[in-house]
PDB file of C-alpha atoms in Angstrom:
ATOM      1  CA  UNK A 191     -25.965 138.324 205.301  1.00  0.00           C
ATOM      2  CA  UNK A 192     -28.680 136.419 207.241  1.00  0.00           C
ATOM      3  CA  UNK A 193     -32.276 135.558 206.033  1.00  0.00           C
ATOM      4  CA  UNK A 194     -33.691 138.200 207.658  1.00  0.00           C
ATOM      5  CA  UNK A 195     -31.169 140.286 204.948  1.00  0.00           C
ATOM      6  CA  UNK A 196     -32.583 138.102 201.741  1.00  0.00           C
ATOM      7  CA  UNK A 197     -36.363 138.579 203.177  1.00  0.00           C
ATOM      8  CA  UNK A 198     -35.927 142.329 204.056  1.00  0.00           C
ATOM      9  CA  UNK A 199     -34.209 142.639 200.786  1.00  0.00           C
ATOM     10  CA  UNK A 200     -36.615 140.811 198.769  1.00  0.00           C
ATOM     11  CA  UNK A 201     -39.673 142.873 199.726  1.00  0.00           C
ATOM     12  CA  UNK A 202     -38.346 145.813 198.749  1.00  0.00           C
ATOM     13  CA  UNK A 203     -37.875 144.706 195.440  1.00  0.00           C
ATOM     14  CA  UNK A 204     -41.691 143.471 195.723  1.00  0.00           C
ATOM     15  CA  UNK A 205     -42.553 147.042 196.603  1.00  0.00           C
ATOM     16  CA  UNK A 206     -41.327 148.632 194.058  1.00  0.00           C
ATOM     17  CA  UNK A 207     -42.457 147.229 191.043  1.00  0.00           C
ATOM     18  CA  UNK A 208     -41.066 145.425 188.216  1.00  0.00           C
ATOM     19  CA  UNK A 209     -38.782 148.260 186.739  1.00  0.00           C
ATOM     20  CA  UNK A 210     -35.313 147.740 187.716  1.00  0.00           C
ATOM     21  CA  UNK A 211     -33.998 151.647 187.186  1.00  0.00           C
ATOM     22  CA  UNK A 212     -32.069 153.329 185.126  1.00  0.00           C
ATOM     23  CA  UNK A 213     -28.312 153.115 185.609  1.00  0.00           C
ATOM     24  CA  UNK A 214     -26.343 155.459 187.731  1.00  0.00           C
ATOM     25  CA  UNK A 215     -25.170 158.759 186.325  1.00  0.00           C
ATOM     26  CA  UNK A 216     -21.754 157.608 187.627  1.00  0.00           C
ATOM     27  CA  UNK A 217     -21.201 154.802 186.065  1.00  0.00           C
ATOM     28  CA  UNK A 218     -22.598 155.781 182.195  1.00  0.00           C
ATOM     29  CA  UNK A 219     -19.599 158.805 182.731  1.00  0.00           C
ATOM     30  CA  UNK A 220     -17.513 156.105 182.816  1.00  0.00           C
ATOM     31  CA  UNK A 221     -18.551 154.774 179.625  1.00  0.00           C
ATOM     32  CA  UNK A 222     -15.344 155.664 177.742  1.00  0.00           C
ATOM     33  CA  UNK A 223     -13.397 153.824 180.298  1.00  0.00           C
ATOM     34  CA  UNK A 224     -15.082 150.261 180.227  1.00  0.00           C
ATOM     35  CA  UNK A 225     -14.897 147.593 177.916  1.00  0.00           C
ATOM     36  CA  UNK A 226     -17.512 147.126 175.457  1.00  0.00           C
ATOM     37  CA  UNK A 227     -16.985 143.366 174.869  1.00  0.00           C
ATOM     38  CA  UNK A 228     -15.783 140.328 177.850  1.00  0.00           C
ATOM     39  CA  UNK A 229     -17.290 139.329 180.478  1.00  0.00           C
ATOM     40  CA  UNK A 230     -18.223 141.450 183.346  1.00  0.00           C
ATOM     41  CA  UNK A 231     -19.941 140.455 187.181  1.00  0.00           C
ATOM     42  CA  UNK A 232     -22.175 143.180 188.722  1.00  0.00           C
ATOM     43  CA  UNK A 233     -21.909 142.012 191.946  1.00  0.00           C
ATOM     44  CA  UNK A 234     -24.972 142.759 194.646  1.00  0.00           C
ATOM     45  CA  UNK A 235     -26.542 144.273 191.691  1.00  0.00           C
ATOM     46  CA  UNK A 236     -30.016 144.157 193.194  1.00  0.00           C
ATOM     47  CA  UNK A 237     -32.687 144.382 190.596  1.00  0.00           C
ATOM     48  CA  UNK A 238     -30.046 144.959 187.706  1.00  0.00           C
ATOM     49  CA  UNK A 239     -29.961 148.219 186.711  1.00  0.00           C
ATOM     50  CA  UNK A 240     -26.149 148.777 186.141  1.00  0.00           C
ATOM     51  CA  UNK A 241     -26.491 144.931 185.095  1.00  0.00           C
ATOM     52  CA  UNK A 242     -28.740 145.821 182.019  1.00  0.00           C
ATOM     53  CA  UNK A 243     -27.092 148.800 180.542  1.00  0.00           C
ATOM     54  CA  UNK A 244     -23.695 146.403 180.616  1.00  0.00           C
ATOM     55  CA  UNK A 245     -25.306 143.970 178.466  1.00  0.00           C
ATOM     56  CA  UNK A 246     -26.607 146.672 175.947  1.00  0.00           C
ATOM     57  CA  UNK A 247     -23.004 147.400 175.638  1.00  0.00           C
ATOM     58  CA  UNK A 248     -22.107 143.973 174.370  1.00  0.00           C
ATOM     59  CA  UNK A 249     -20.765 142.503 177.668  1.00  0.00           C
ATOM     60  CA  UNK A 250     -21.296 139.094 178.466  1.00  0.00           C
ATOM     61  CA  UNK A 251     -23.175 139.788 182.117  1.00  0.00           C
ATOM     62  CA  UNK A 252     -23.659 137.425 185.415  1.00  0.00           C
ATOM     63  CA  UNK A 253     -25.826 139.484 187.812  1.00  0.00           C
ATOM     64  CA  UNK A 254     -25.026 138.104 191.454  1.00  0.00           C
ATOM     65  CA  UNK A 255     -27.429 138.953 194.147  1.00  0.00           C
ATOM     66  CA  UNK A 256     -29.408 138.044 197.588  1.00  0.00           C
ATOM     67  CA  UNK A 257     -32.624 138.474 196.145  1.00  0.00           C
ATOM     68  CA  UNK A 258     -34.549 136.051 194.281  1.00  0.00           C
ATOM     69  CA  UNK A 259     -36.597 138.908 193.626  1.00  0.00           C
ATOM     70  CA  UNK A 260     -34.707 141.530 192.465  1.00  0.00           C
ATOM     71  CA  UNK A 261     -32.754 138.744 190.400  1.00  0.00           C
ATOM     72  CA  UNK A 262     -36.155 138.143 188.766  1.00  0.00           C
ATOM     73  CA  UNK A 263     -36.801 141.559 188.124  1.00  0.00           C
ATOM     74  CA  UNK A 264     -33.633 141.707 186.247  1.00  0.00           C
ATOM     75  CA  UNK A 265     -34.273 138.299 184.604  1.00  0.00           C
ATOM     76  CA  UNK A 266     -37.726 139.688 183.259  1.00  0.00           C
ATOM     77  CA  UNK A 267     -36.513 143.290 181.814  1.00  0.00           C
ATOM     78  CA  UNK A 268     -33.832 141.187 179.959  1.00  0.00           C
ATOM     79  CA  UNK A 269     -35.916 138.805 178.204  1.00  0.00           C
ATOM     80  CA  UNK A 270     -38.351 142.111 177.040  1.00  0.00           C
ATOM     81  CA  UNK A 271     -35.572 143.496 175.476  1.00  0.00           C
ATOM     82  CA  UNK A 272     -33.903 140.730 174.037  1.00  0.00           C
ATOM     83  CA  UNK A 273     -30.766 140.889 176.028  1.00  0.00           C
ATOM     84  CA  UNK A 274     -28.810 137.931 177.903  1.00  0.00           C
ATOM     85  CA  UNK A 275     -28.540 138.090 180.969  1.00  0.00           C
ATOM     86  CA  UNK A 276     -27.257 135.329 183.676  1.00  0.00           C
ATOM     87  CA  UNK A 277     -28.175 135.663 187.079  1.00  0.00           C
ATOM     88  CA  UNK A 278     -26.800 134.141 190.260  1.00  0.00           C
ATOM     89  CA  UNK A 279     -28.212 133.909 193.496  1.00  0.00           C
ATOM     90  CA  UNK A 280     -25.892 133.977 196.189  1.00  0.00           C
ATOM     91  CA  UNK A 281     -25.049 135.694 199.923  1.00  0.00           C
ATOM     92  CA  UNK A 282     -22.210 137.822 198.883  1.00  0.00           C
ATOM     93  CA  UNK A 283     -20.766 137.841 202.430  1.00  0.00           C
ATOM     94  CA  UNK A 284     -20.721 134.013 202.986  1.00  0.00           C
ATOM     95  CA  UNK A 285     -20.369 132.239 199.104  1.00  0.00           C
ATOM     96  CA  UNK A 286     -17.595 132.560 196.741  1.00  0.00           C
ATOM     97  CA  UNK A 287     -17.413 134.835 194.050  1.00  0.00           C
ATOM     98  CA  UNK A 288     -18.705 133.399 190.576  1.00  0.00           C
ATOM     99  CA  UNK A 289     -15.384 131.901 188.955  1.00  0.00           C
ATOM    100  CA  UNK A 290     -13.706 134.660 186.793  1.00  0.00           C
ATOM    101  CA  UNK A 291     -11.620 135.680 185.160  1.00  0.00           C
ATOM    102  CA  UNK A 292     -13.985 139.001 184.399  1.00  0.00           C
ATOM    103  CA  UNK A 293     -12.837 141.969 182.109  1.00  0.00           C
ATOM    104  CA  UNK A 294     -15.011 144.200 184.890  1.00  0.00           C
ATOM    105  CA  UNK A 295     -16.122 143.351 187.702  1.00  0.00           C
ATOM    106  CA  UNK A 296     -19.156 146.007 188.909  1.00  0.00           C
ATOM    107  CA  UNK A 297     -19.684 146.817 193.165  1.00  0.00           C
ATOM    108  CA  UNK A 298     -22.364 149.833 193.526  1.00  0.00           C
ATOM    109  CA  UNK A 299     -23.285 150.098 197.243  1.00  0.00           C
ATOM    110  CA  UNK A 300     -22.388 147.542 198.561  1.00  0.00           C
ATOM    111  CA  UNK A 301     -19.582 147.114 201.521  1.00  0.00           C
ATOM    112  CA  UNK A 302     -17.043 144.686 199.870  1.00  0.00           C
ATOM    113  CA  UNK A 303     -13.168 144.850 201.658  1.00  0.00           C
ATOM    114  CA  UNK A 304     -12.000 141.656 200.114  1.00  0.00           C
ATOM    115  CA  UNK A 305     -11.028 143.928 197.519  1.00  0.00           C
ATOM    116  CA  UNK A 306      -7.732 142.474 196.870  1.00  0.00           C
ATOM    117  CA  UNK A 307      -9.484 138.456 196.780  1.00  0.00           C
ATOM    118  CA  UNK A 308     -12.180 139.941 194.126  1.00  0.00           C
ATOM    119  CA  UNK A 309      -8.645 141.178 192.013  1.00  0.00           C
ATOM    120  CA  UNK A 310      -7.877 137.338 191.309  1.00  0.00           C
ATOM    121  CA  UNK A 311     -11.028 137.361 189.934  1.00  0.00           C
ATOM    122  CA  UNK A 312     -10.496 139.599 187.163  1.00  0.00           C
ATOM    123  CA  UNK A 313      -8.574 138.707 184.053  1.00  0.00           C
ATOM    124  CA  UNK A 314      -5.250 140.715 183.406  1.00  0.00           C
ATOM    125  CA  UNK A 315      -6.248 144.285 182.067  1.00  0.00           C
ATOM    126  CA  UNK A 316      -9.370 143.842 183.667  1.00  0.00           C
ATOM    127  CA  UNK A 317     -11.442 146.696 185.251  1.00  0.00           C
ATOM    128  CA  UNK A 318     -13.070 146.796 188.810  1.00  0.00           C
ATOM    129  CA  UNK A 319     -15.590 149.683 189.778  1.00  0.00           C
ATOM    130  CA  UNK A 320     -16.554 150.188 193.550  1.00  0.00           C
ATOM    131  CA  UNK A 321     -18.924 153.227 194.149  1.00  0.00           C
ATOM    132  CA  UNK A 322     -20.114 153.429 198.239  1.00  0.00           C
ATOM    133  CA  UNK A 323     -20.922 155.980 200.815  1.00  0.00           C
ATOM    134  CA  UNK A 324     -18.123 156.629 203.674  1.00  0.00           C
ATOM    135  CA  UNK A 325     -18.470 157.855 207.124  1.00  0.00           C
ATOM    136  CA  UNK A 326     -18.430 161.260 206.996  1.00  0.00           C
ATOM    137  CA  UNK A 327     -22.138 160.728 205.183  1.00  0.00           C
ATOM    138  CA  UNK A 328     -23.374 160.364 208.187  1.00  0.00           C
ATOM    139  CA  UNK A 329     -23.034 163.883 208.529  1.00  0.00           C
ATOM    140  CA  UNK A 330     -26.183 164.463 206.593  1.00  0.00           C
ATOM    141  CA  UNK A 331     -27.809 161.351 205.832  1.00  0.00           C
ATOM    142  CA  UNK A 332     -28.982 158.775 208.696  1.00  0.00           C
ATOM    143  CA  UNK A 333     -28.726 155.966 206.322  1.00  0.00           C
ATOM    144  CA  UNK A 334     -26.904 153.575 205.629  1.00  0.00           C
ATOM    145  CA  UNK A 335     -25.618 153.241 209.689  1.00  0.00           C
ATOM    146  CA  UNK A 336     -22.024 153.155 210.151  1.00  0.00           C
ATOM    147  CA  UNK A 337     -21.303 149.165 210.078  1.00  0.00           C
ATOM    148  CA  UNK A 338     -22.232 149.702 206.493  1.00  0.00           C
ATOM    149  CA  UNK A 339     -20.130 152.320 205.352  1.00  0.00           C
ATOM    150  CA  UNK A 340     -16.685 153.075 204.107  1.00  0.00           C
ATOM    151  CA  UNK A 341     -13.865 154.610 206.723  1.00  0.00           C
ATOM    152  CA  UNK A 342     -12.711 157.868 204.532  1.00  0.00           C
ATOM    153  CA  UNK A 343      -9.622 157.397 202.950  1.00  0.00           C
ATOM    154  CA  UNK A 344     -10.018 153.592 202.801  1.00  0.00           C
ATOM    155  CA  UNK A 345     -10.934 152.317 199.701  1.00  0.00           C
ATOM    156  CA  UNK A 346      -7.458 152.410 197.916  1.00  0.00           C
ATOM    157  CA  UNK A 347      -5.369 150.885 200.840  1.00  0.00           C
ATOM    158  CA  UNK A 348      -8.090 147.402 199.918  1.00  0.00           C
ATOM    159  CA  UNK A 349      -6.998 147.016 196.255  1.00  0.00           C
ATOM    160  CA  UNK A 350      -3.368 144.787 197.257  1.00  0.00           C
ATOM    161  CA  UNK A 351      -0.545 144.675 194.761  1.00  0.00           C
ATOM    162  CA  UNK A 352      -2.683 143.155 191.756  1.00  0.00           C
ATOM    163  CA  UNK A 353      -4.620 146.623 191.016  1.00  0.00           C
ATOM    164  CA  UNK A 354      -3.481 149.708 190.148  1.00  0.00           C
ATOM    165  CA  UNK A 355      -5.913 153.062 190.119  1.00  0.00           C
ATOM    166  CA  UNK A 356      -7.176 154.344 187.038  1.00  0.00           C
ATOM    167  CA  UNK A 357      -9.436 157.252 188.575  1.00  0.00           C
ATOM    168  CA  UNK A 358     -10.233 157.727 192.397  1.00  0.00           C
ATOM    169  CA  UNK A 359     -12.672 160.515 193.777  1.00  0.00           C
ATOM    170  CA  UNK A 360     -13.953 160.592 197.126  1.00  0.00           C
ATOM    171  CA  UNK A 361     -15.997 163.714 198.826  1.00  0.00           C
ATOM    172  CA  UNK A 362     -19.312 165.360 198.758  1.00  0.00           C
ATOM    173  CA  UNK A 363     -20.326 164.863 195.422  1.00  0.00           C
ATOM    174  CA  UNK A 364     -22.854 165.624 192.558  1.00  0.00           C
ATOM    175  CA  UNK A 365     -25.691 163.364 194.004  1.00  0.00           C
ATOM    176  CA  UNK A 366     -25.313 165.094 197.809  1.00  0.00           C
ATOM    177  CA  UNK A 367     -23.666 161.567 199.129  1.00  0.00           C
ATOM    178  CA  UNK A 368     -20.245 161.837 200.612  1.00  0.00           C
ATOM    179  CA  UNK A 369     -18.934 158.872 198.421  1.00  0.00           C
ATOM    180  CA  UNK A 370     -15.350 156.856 197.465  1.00  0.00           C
ATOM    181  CA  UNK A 371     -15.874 155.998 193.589  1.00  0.00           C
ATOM    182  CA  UNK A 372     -13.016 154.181 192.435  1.00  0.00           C
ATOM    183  CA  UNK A 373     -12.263 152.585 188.881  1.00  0.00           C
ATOM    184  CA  UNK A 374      -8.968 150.123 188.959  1.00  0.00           C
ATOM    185  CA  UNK A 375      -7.313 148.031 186.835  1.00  0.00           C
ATOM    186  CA  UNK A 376      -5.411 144.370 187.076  1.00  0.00           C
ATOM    187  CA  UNK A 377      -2.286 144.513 186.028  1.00  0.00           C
ATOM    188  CA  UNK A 378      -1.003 142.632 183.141  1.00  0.00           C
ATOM    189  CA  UNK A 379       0.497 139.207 184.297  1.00  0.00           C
ATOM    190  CA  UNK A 380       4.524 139.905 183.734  1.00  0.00           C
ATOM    191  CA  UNK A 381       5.962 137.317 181.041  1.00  0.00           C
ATOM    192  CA  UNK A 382       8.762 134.788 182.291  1.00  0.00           C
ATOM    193  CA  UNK A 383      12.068 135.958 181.641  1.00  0.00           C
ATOM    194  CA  UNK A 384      13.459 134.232 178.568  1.00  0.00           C
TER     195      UNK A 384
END
């Protein structure tokens, strides 16, 4: 991402206020399916809403974004409820990940293809959830613009040999977004033969 990205993105966190938003519908389903206690990354987490409702759960969260601002944000709504909370600044296109491993590793809206580089990331057993738009929401919605989106159909072929699927849902769906949502898991690390 450039600077213009980080400014652009930081004043829209300045203009809209200090709440950071409830979590996604799509993600508290998924509650039964996601560890309650390890470490977990949301990564481009903005203003940490998904972030925040990880750490109620007991997870021990990092919160990597762009945006000084939204980071604050996130930093702020922590510290009034008592909650830890790390946060990382960084330009998720250029820096490296924040070392792992990571029982989950969170990516809401954001266009991440190094899916099977973020894998040695997570710890074995470990969970990775990617939520974004594809093309064919373009058929009703304008934004986000095409270099931002999802082909359909590709967000399993990026997971490599290290993840297998858990649950993987792609189409028009409750929230009137033509989206992949995908929940995957590492696989355990095989023990030497004896």
């Amino acid at each position: 991402m450039s600077d213009d990205d980080r400014t652009r993105w930081d004043a829209r966190y300045r203009d809209g206020g200090s709440d950071p938003g409830e979590p996604s519908a799509v993600l508290t389903a998924l509650d039964p399916l996601l560890p309650r206690r390890g470490r977990a990354l949301d990564l481009a987490g903005g203003a940490g809403r998904h972030a925040l409702w990880l750490a109620r759960r007991g997870l021990d969260v990092t919160l990597a974004d762009i945006s000084e601002v939204g980071l604050g944000i996130a930093r702020s709504a922590a510290a009034k409820e008592g909650l830890a909370l790390r946060t990382v600044a960084l330009d998720v296109e250029r820096d490296p990940l924040p070392a792992g491993p990571w029982d989950l590793l969170l990516i809401f809206y954001f266009l991440e293809r190094r899916l099977a580089a973020c894998a040695a990331e997570l710890a074995p057993g470990g969970h990775l959830v990617v939520v974004h738009p594809t093309r064919s929401n373009l058929l009703r919605h304008a934004h986000p613009s095409a270099r931002w989106l999802l082909d359909d159909g590709e967000l399993p072929g990026l997971l490599g040999e290290a993840l297998e699927v858990v649950r993987y849902e792609e189409g028009w769906l409750e929230e009137g977004h033509h989206e992949a949502r995908l929940v995957a898991r590492r696989r355990a690390v095989a023990a030497p033969p004896p």
